Short mmCIF file of C-alpha atoms in Angstrom, two decimals:
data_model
loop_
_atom_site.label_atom_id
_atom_site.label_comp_id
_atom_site.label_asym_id
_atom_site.label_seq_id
_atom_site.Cartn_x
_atom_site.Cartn_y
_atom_site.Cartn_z
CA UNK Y 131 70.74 46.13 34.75
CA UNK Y 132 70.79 42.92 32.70
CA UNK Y 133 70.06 40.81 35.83
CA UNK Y 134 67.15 43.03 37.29
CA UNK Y 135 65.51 42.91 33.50
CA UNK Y 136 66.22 39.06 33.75
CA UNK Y 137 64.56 39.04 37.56
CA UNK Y 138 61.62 41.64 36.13
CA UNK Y 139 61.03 38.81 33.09
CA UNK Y 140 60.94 35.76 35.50
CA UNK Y 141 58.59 37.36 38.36
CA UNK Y 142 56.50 38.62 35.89
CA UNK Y 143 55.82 35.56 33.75
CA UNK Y 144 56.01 33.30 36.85
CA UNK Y 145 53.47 35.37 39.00
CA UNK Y 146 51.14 35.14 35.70
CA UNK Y 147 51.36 31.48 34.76
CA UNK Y 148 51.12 30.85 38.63
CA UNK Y 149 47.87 33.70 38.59
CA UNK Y 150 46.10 31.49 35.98
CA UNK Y 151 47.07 28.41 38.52
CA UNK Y 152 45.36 29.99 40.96
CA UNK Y 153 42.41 30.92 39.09
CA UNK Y 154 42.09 27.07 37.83
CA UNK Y 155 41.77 26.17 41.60
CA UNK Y 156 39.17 28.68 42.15
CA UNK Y 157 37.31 28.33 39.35
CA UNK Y 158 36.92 24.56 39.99
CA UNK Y 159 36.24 25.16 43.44
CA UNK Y 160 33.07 27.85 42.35
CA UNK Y 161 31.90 25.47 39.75
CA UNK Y 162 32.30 26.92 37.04
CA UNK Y 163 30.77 25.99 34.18
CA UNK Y 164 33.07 23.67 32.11
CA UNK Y 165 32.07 25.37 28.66
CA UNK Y 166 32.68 28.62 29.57
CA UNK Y 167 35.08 30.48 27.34
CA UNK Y 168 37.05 31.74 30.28
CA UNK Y 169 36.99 27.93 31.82
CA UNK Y 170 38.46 26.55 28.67
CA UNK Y 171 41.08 29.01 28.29
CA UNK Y 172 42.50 28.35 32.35
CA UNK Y 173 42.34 24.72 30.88
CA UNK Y 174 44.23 25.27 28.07
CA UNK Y 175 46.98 27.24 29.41
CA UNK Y 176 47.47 24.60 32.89
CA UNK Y 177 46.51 21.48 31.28
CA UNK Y 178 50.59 20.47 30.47
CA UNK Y 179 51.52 20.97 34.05
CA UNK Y 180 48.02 20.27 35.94
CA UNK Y 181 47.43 16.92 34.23
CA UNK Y 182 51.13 15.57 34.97
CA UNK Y 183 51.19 16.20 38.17
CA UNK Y 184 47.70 15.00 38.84
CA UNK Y 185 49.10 11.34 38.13
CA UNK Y 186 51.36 11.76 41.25
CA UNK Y 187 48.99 14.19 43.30
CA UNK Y 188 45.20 13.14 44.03
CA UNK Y 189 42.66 15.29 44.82
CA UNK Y 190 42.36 15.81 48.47
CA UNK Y 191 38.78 16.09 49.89
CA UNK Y 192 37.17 17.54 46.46
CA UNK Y 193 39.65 20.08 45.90
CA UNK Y 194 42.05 20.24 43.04
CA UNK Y 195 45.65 19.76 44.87
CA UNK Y 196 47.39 19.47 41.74
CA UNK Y 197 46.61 23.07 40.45
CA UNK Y 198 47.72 24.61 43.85
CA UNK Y 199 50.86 22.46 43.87
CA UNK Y 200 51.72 23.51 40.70
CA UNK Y 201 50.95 27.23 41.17
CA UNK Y 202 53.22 26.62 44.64
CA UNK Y 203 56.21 25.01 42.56
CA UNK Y 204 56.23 27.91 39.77
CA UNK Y 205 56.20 30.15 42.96
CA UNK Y 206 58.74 28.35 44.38
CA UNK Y 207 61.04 27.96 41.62
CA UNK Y 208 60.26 31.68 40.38
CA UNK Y 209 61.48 32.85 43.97
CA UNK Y 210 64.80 30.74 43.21
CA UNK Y 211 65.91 31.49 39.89
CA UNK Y 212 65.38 35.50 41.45
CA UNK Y 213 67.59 34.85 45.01
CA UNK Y 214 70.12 32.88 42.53
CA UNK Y 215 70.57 35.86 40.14
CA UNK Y 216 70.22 38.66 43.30
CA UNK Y 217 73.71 40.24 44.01
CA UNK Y 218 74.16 38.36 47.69
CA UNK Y 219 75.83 35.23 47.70
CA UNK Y 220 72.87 32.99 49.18
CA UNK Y 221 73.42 29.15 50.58
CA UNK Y 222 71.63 26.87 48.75
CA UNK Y 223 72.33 24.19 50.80
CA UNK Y 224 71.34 25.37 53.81
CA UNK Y 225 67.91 24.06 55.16
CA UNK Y 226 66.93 27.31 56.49
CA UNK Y 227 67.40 28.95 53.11
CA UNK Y 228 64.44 26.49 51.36
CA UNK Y 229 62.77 27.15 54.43
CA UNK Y 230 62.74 30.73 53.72
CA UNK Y 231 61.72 30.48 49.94
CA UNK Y 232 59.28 28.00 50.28
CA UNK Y 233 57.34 30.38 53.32
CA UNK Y 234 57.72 33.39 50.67
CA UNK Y 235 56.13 30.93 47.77
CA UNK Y 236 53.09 30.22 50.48
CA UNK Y 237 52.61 33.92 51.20
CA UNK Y 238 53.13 35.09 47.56
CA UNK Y 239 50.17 32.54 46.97
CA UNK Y 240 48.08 34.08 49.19
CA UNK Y 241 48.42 37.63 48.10
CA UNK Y 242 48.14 36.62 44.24
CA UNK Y 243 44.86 35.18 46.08
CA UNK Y 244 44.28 38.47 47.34
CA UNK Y 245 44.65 40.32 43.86
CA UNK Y 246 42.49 37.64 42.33
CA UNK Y 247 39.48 37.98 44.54
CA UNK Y 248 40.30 42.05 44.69
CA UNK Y 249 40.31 41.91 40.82
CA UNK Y 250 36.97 39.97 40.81
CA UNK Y 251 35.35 42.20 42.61
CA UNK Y 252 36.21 44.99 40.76
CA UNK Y 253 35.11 43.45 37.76
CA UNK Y 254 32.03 42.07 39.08
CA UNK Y 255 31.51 45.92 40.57
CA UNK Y 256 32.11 47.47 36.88
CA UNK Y 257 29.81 44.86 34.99
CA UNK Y 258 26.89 45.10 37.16
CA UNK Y 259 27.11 48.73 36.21
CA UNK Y 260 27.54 48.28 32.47
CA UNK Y 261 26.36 44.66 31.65
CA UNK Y 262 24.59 42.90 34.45
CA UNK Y 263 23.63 40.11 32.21
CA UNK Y 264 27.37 39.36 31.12
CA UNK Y 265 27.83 36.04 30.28
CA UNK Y 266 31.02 36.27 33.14
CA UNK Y 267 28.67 37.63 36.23
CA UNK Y 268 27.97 33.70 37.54
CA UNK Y 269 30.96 32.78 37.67
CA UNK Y 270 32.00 36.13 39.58
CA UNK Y 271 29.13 36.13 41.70
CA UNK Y 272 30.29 32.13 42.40
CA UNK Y 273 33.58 33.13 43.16
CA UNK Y 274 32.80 36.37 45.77
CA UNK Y 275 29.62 35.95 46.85
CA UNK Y 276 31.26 34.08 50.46
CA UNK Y 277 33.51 36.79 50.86
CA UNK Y 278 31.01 39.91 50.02
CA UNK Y 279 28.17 38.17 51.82
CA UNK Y 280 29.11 38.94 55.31
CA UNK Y 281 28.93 42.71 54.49
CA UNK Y 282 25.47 42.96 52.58
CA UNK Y 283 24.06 44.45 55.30
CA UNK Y 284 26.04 47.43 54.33
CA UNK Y 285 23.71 49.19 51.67
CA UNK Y 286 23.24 52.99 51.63
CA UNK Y 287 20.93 54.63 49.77
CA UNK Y 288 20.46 51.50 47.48
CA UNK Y 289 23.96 51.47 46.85
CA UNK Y 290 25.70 47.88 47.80
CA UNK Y 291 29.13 48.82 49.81
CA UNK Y 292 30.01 45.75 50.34
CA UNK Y 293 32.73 45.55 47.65
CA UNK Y 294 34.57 48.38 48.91
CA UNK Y 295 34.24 47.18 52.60
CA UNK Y 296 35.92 44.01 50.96
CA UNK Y 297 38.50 45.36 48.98
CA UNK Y 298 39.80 47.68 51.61
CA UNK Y 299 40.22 44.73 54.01
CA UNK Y 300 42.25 42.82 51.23
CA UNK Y 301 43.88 46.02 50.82
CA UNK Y 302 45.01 46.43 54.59
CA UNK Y 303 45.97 42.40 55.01
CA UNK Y 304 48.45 43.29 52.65
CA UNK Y 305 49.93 45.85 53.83
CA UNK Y 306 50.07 44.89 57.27
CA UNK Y 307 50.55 40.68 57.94
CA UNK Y 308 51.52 40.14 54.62
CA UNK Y 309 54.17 42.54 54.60
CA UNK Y 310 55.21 42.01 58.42
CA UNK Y 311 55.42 38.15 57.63
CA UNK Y 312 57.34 38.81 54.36
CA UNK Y 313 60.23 40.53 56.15
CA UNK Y 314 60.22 38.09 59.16
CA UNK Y 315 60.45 35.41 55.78
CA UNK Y 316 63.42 37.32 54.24
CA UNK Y 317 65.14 37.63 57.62
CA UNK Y 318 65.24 34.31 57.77
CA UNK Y 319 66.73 34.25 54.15
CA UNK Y 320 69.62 36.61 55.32
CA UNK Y 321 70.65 34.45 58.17
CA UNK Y 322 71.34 31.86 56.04
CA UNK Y 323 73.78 33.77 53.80
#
């Protein structure tokens, strides 16, 4: 019981420091506005690991590498610390075992990706009902207009579906590939017990 609180305590503060990672990334990457209060508190919270490793990590065509190499170590080291204190004896010095984790850090990525554009969208959806002038609906609109754009087309009686087309495609990518790919990645993690 002690170890699954301990495994609760590390996924969940891992997956959130690694969440606001992500968003960093993504928020640079929309352009968001610097000054915003939402901007400055991503900044905040990432600076002490973003700015280090940006010393040893350039950016890479624009994009901020260091932010998604840090959100992939606290993955990666989250995903550890949890096999390490799991019940099976796992080889940590078998190749095939970092292997495994670092493919489950990569695809963890991706679905807190997922969440983060899902959970976007949803805002965006709510606030365009309640407070289309929010000082939060550019940078929303920046970060999902690519993905909602594609699916405009679909507007019924004046009512914009495209959100829900969206959502429901995030929604079956991870239930299907994601988890499919997940248990292939854990497989691989059992052989190498």
């Amino acid at each position: 019981m002690l170890l699954q609180t301990l495994q609760f305590l590390l996924q969940t503060v891992g997956g959130l420091f690694s969440l606001v990672l992500l968003m960093r990334f993504y928020l640079q990457l929309a352009r968001a506005p610097h000054k915003h209060p939402l901007n400055q508190f991503v900044m905040a919270v990432t600076n002490f690991a973003v700015l280090r490793l940006r010393r040893l990590v350039p950016a890479w065509h624009g994009y901020d590498s260091a932010s998604l190499l840090a959100a992939f170590l606290v993955t990666l080291i989250v995903s550890t610390l949890v096999l390490a204190t799991s019940l099976l004896p796992y080889d940590f010095a078998h190749p095939q075992t970092w292997l495994g984790l670092c493919l489950l850090s990569l695809l963890e990525l991706f679905r807190q990706s997922l969440n983060l554009l899902a959970g976007a969208i949803i805002v965006q959806a709510i606030l365009s009902w309640v407070s289309p002038y929010n000082a939060i609906t550019p940078i929303l609109d920046a970060l999902t207009r690519p993905y909602l754009k594609p699916f405009r087309a679909a507007n019924v009686g004046g009512v914009d579906l495209s959100p829900l087309i969206v959502i429901l495609i995030i929604q079956v990518i991870q239930m299907l590939p994601l988890r499919v790919l997940e248990q292939l990645f854990l497989m691989q993690l059992k052989m190498a017990v």
